[in-house]
Amino acid sequence: PKPCEVTPAIIMKTYACQRRTPLKHHNSFLTEPLEILAENAEFSENEGRSIAFRRSAAVLKALPHVVRAMDELKDLPCLGEHSLRVIKEILEDGTSSEVESTRQSEQFQAMKALTGVFGVGVRTADRWFREGLRSPLDLIHTGQKLNHAQQAGVQHYNDLNTPVTKKEAMVISDIVERAVKAVLPGAIIILTGGFRRGKEVGHDVDFLITHPEEGAEERLMPKIVNWLEEQGLLLYQKTTRNSYLESKDGPARPPSNMDRFERCFSIFKLEQSKMDSDTQVEASSYNSSTTDGPEERHSGSRWRAVRVDLVVSPYSQFAFATLGWTGSKLFERELRRWAGQEKGMSLSSHALYDSKQQRYLQANSEEEIFAHLGLEYIPPSERNA
Ligand code: 8DG
Ligand code: MN
Ligand code: MN
């Protein structure tokens, strides 16, 4: 072969935040099985194992071609022994026996169903599983004690497990804009999370809100929530106030992805638009959950429940908040790991602290944060690790 036809070696960086990871990639037949194993490890609270599978999957998502043979993987980082074994099995047999038996297992299916209830984490789901419960209906039948979030989660189970479309996200964007503009003119609202990364569907819709005048955003959330409630747009909400200044966590803490912004985890009551109501009749009756009040559903009102996250950030932290709430979760985790391990810095959704210089580094844009971290800028659409 002519020298110019030799395939150039792919340089795959170690950290996901050093790489471009598009939404659509070439290796779903490998990444989906690996992510089943990651999810199963999370259900067993084995975080290390879960991260290892997620990192392997993320490397394959960043490859510009379909993987066809094991030797194409020899120079790639992050691929552990276990992941390689799974990949090899899929390349040879089409499926992995471990992945298929995990998928079929009663524990995996029950944990998936139970953690699929809004307000239910792995701990609670695991306790219920050990008590013999398998599905949201079992929670009702056995009269489990549920908190308010979980009650809403069971009530709207089917709706909340129906993916939110981009179109629905846009309708909700309009509503949130109206609410915020009504209570604080001049406020800035951006769509974050998966939709900012270009996803076509999501499990919720995420918004970040700020105001150019520092301090004008204080105690904003209760006003937004009141406005939405007056319009009858909320089925559930839990507002948490900002606790950043009173936190004793020290520079750029908290260490995890939990932040201390004023925020609201909510469930919106979204009217199904008149325009496409014809096509939604079927969907609507299909969507109506096992437990939604039948009166309302059958009296001709067409709506569905949608999870919405609202976060309010002071203007000075807005770039950090934007970066922190855009995701993906693995991309965020890798950014923080890069900052700590490679740069001696501590990154959160509030700030970036440089331990060597013992000072906070300011930033007015995501680009500036990547620059502080010594990273090439990766746009949201390429953060789908
Ligand atoms: P999806 O909803 O379509 O499933 O995907 P997503 O939009 O990427 O996931 P998400 O669960 O809505 O999370 C969006 C981003 O928000 C994600 O990068 C992680 C971030 N995030 C939380 N909780 C918290 C938190 O408490 N603090 C911070 N800083 N970020 C958080 O989900
Ligand atoms: Mn989201
Ligand atoms: Mn969210």
XYZ file of C-alpha atoms and ligand atoms in Angstrom:
419
model
C 0.000 0.000 0.000
C 1.061 3.576 -0.608
C 2.275 5.200 2.603
C -0.461 7.810 2.478
C -3.108 5.101 2.718
C -1.949 3.874 6.093
C -4.672 4.634 8.609
C -3.382 7.279 10.994
C -3.222 6.129 14.600
C -6.102 7.412 16.686
C -4.937 9.372 19.665
C -7.330 8.592 22.471
C -6.818 10.756 25.545
C -7.268 9.244 28.999
C -9.826 11.632 30.487
C -13.260 11.953 28.873
C -13.031 15.758 29.281
C -10.021 15.758 26.907
C -12.041 14.122 24.149
C -14.901 14.951 21.825
C -17.779 12.566 22.387
C -20.690 13.065 19.987
C -24.238 11.993 20.781
C -24.431 9.614 17.838
C -21.500 7.263 17.621
C -20.526 3.979 16.003
C -20.402 1.462 18.833
C -23.766 1.317 20.609
C -23.714 -2.463 20.186
C -20.802 -2.436 22.669
C -21.553 0.613 24.837
C -25.140 -0.347 25.681
C -24.136 -3.741 27.118
C -21.257 -2.136 29.064
C -23.671 0.423 30.474
C -26.027 -2.354 31.603
C -23.145 -3.715 33.670
C -22.403 -0.200 34.959
C -26.018 0.234 36.009
C -26.053 -3.164 37.675
C -22.905 -2.233 39.624
C -24.666 0.948 40.784
C -27.572 -1.163 41.993
C -25.075 -3.116 44.130
C -23.507 0.166 45.279
C -20.225 -0.817 43.677
C -19.221 2.621 42.439
C -15.676 1.758 41.374
C -16.888 -1.011 39.144
C -19.640 1.121 37.697
C -17.218 3.940 36.822
C -14.844 1.464 35.187
C -17.596 0.220 32.838
C -18.749 3.781 32.118
C -15.197 4.877 31.265
C -14.784 1.918 28.919
C -18.052 2.751 27.192
C -17.054 6.421 26.894
C -13.814 5.514 25.069
C -15.769 3.472 22.525
C -18.226 6.363 22.023
C -15.323 8.615 21.041
C -14.018 6.253 18.345
C -14.607 7.475 14.766
C -15.399 3.977 13.473
C -17.114 0.694 14.287
C -14.970 -1.725 16.301
C -14.661 -5.036 14.436
C -11.735 -6.786 16.061
C -9.942 -6.860 19.404
C -6.622 -5.656 17.957
C -8.215 -2.298 17.153
C -8.438 -1.731 20.905
C -4.845 -2.383 21.891
C -3.727 1.258 22.198
C -6.869 2.574 23.888
C -6.927 3.759 27.517
C -9.481 2.833 30.231
C -10.368 -0.608 28.860
C -10.055 -2.941 31.838
C -9.816 -6.704 31.772
C -13.501 -7.198 32.513
C -14.685 -4.751 29.841
C -12.348 -6.316 27.277
C -13.759 -9.751 28.081
C -17.303 -8.486 27.502
C -16.320 -6.739 24.257
C -14.546 -9.861 22.985
C -17.609 -11.990 23.650
C -19.861 -9.551 21.783
C -17.475 -9.345 18.809
C -17.292 -13.145 18.618
C -20.824 -14.260 19.532
C -22.952 -11.176 19.027
C -23.924 -11.056 22.704
C -22.336 -11.303 26.131
C -23.710 -14.032 28.400
C -22.986 -11.947 31.501
C -24.876 -8.964 30.118
C -27.822 -11.074 28.984
C -28.135 -12.871 32.314
C -27.913 -9.502 34.106
C -30.681 -8.096 31.907
C -32.865 -11.109 32.665
C -32.156 -11.241 36.382
C -34.998 -10.622 38.785
C -32.837 -8.308 40.868
C -31.796 -6.098 37.950
C -35.350 -5.826 36.653
C -36.807 -5.078 40.080
C -34.115 -2.503 40.886
C -34.698 -0.862 37.522
C -38.457 -0.694 38.126
C -38.137 0.523 41.720
C -35.415 3.130 41.127
C -37.551 4.259 38.183
C -39.917 5.753 40.757
C -39.116 9.465 41.233
C -37.752 9.962 44.763
C -36.467 6.394 45.151
C -32.719 5.834 45.331
C -30.682 2.648 45.252
C -30.691 2.200 49.056
C -34.467 2.293 49.348
C -35.024 0.164 46.268
C -32.604 -2.453 47.568
C -34.355 -2.612 50.948
C -37.709 -3.077 49.215
C -36.222 -5.731 46.947
C -34.967 -7.680 49.964
C -38.471 -7.401 51.471
C -39.824 -9.092 48.342
C -41.149 -6.070 46.450
C -40.621 -6.023 42.674
C -42.577 -3.155 41.111
C -44.284 0.171 41.842
C -47.613 -1.657 42.043
C -46.214 -3.792 44.878
C -45.598 -0.549 46.779
C -49.275 0.272 46.594
C -50.513 -3.248 47.305
C -48.331 -3.644 50.388
C -49.134 -0.141 51.630
C -45.497 0.997 51.848
C -44.877 4.227 53.671
C -43.864 6.747 50.989
C -42.632 10.329 51.268
C -44.234 13.087 49.181
C -41.758 12.770 46.320
C -42.265 8.995 46.157
C -46.055 9.354 46.259
C -45.855 11.659 43.250
C -43.392 9.240 41.672
C -45.788 6.295 41.978
C -48.784 8.352 40.909
C -47.094 9.562 37.717
C -44.919 6.519 37.128
C -45.834 5.918 33.505
C -45.632 9.551 32.440
C -42.295 10.042 34.161
C -40.894 6.951 32.460
C -42.029 8.174 29.045
C -39.130 10.090 27.464
C -39.567 13.864 27.244
C -39.301 15.026 23.622
C -37.440 18.101 22.456
C -40.784 19.591 21.432
C -42.128 19.152 24.953
C -38.908 20.633 26.330
C -39.470 23.719 24.151
C -43.043 24.134 25.402
C -41.762 23.918 28.973
C -38.981 26.414 28.134
C -41.642 28.928 27.082
C -43.544 28.406 30.319
C -40.423 28.777 32.468
C -39.414 31.935 30.544
C -42.834 33.442 31.165
C -42.724 32.575 34.869
C -39.215 33.941 35.409
C -39.749 37.123 33.358
C -42.947 37.787 35.290
C -41.243 37.712 38.688
C -37.771 39.055 37.753
C -37.476 41.094 34.548
C -34.013 40.899 33.008
C -33.325 37.392 34.253
C -31.429 34.980 31.994
C -32.669 31.410 31.516
C -30.782 28.640 29.786
C -31.679 25.069 28.996
C -28.983 22.785 30.426
C -28.661 18.998 30.842
C -29.068 16.573 27.977
C -31.072 18.911 25.740
C -28.184 21.403 25.736
C -25.965 18.541 24.554
C -28.307 17.994 21.610
C -30.274 15.002 22.887
C -33.592 14.368 21.133
C -35.230 13.035 24.307
C -34.537 13.228 28.009
C -35.734 11.961 31.370
C -36.369 15.548 32.490
C -35.835 19.181 31.422
C -33.093 21.145 33.195
C -32.910 24.960 33.495
C -30.383 27.354 34.944
C -31.483 30.869 35.859
C -29.454 33.972 36.766
C -29.580 37.788 36.676
C -26.767 40.131 35.548
C -27.193 42.172 38.707
C -25.501 40.128 41.447
C -27.900 39.584 44.337
C -31.061 40.182 42.290
C -31.411 36.382 42.021
C -31.622 35.839 45.794
C -34.791 34.081 46.971
C -36.017 33.993 43.373
C -37.128 30.367 43.348
C -40.096 30.698 45.737
C -41.436 33.490 43.503
C -41.106 31.367 40.375
C -42.745 28.432 42.106
C -45.631 30.584 43.365
C -46.270 31.904 39.870
C -46.280 28.373 38.425
C -48.539 27.112 41.207
C -51.030 29.928 40.700
C -51.282 28.891 37.049
C -51.904 25.286 38.110
C -48.785 24.110 36.304
C -47.155 22.095 39.086
C -48.029 18.591 40.227
C -45.120 18.445 42.689
C -42.230 20.660 43.775
C -39.515 20.640 46.370
C -37.511 23.844 46.691
C -34.164 23.942 48.471
C -32.598 27.270 49.335
C -29.042 28.300 48.553
C -26.650 27.106 51.241
C -23.316 27.913 49.583
C -22.220 30.766 51.850
C -23.114 29.030 55.079
C -21.457 25.782 53.994
C -18.350 24.758 55.911
C -17.022 22.699 53.035
C -14.092 25.007 52.291
C -12.703 25.964 48.915
C -14.758 24.860 45.971
C -16.342 22.118 47.970
C -18.721 20.165 48.030
C -16.647 17.354 46.591
C -19.402 15.463 44.793
C -21.656 16.814 42.064
C -24.132 17.963 44.709
C -24.119 21.723 44.809
C -25.690 24.298 47.051
C -27.660 26.456 44.645
C -31.246 27.456 45.245
C -33.075 24.790 43.313
C -36.367 23.112 42.656
C -37.048 19.520 41.714
C -40.503 19.559 40.206
C -43.130 17.776 38.197
C -44.929 19.929 35.640
C -48.481 19.378 34.477
C -48.033 19.776 30.737
C -51.139 20.347 28.626
C -50.977 18.285 25.462
C -51.191 20.878 22.724
C -54.432 21.242 20.755
C -52.480 21.246 17.519
C -51.484 17.605 17.702
C -54.293 16.408 19.938
C -55.595 14.077 17.235
C -52.412 12.084 17.184
C -52.168 12.158 20.954
C -55.462 10.523 21.833
C -53.926 7.105 21.652
C -50.703 8.153 23.310
C -52.643 9.848 26.050
C -54.635 6.788 27.035
C -51.509 4.686 26.745
C -49.603 7.131 28.919
C -52.189 7.443 31.611
C -50.643 5.572 34.442
C -52.034 2.756 36.504
C -52.516 5.129 39.377
C -53.371 8.543 37.963
C -56.767 9.765 39.139
C -59.097 8.339 36.508
C -61.652 11.142 36.977
C -59.419 13.788 35.535
C -58.007 11.588 32.800
C -61.435 10.530 31.615
C -63.126 13.908 31.784
C -61.431 14.989 28.567
C -58.488 16.913 29.972
C -55.297 15.902 28.250
C -52.051 16.487 30.055
C -49.008 14.649 31.122
C -46.486 14.814 33.977
C -42.919 15.919 33.142
C -39.921 16.180 35.489
C -38.322 19.629 35.494
C -35.203 20.783 37.390
C -34.774 24.500 38.064
C -31.529 25.936 39.439
C -30.766 29.563 40.327
C -27.168 30.775 40.269
C -25.573 34.114 41.173
C -24.148 35.791 38.069
C -20.544 35.440 39.292
C -20.938 31.636 39.406
C -23.020 31.298 36.251
C -20.245 29.924 34.019
C -19.394 27.246 36.593
C -23.052 26.407 37.089
C -23.595 26.154 33.322
C -20.646 23.805 32.952
C -21.736 21.756 35.983
C -25.338 21.317 34.868
C -24.705 20.530 31.205
C -23.279 17.061 31.825
C -22.958 14.329 30.895
C -22.526 12.949 34.397
C -19.367 11.111 33.377
C -17.988 14.200 31.614
C -18.531 16.211 34.832
C -16.870 13.579 36.936
C -13.891 13.482 34.614
C -13.556 17.280 34.665
C -13.358 17.224 38.460
C -10.913 14.313 38.407
C -8.729 16.099 35.832
C -8.778 19.292 37.928
C -7.769 17.453 41.096
C -5.308 14.878 39.820
C -3.637 16.741 36.977
C -3.913 20.404 37.952
C -4.067 20.531 41.758
C -7.350 22.383 41.410
C -10.801 21.850 42.801
C -13.776 22.336 40.477
C -17.414 22.574 41.488
C -20.551 24.095 39.976
C -19.784 27.201 42.053
C -16.086 27.857 41.566
C -12.591 26.736 40.597
C -9.935 26.805 43.304
C -6.232 26.625 42.532
C -4.456 24.956 45.475
C -0.971 25.978 44.374
C -1.835 29.664 44.069
C -4.292 29.327 46.957
C -6.906 31.400 45.178
C -10.145 31.133 43.235
C -9.948 31.540 39.468
C -12.732 33.691 38.032
C -14.495 32.869 34.782
C -17.226 34.488 32.724
C -17.655 31.654 30.249
C -17.214 27.902 29.924
C -14.340 28.601 27.496
C -12.441 30.409 30.248
C -12.919 27.494 32.643
C -11.521 24.996 30.116
C -8.589 27.406 29.593
C -7.915 27.627 33.364
C -7.915 23.829 33.434
C -5.473 23.606 30.530
C -8.050 21.776 28.418
C -9.090 22.255 24.831
C -12.623 23.665 24.759
C -15.230 20.948 24.205
C -18.667 22.254 23.120
C -21.803 20.844 24.800
C -22.695 18.651 21.802
C -19.346 16.832 22.223
C -19.730 16.229 25.967
C -21.832 13.095 25.536
C -19.382 10.792 27.312
P -31.403 13.100 30.911
O -32.095 14.060 31.810
O -31.794 13.254 29.484
O -31.523 11.704 31.384
O -29.820 13.409 30.928
P -29.100 14.585 31.666
O -29.839 15.876 31.476
O -27.683 14.554 31.249
O -29.143 14.118 33.162
P -29.681 14.844 34.485
O -29.839 13.764 35.496
O -30.878 15.689 34.233
O -28.458 15.736 34.935
C -28.050 16.878 34.226
C -26.798 17.413 34.827
O -27.071 17.939 36.083
C -25.743 16.336 35.012
O -24.577 16.703 34.356
C -25.425 16.298 36.442
C -26.058 17.553 36.961
N -26.587 17.407 38.293
C -27.562 16.612 38.803
N -27.695 16.811 40.122
C -26.792 17.750 40.414
C -26.438 18.401 41.578
O -26.975 18.166 42.643
N -25.448 19.337 41.458
C -24.836 19.633 40.272
N -23.893 20.550 40.217
N -25.165 19.021 39.172
C -26.115 18.109 39.248
O -28.228 15.853 38.141
Mn -31.757 16.152 32.327
Mn -32.016 16.835 35.885
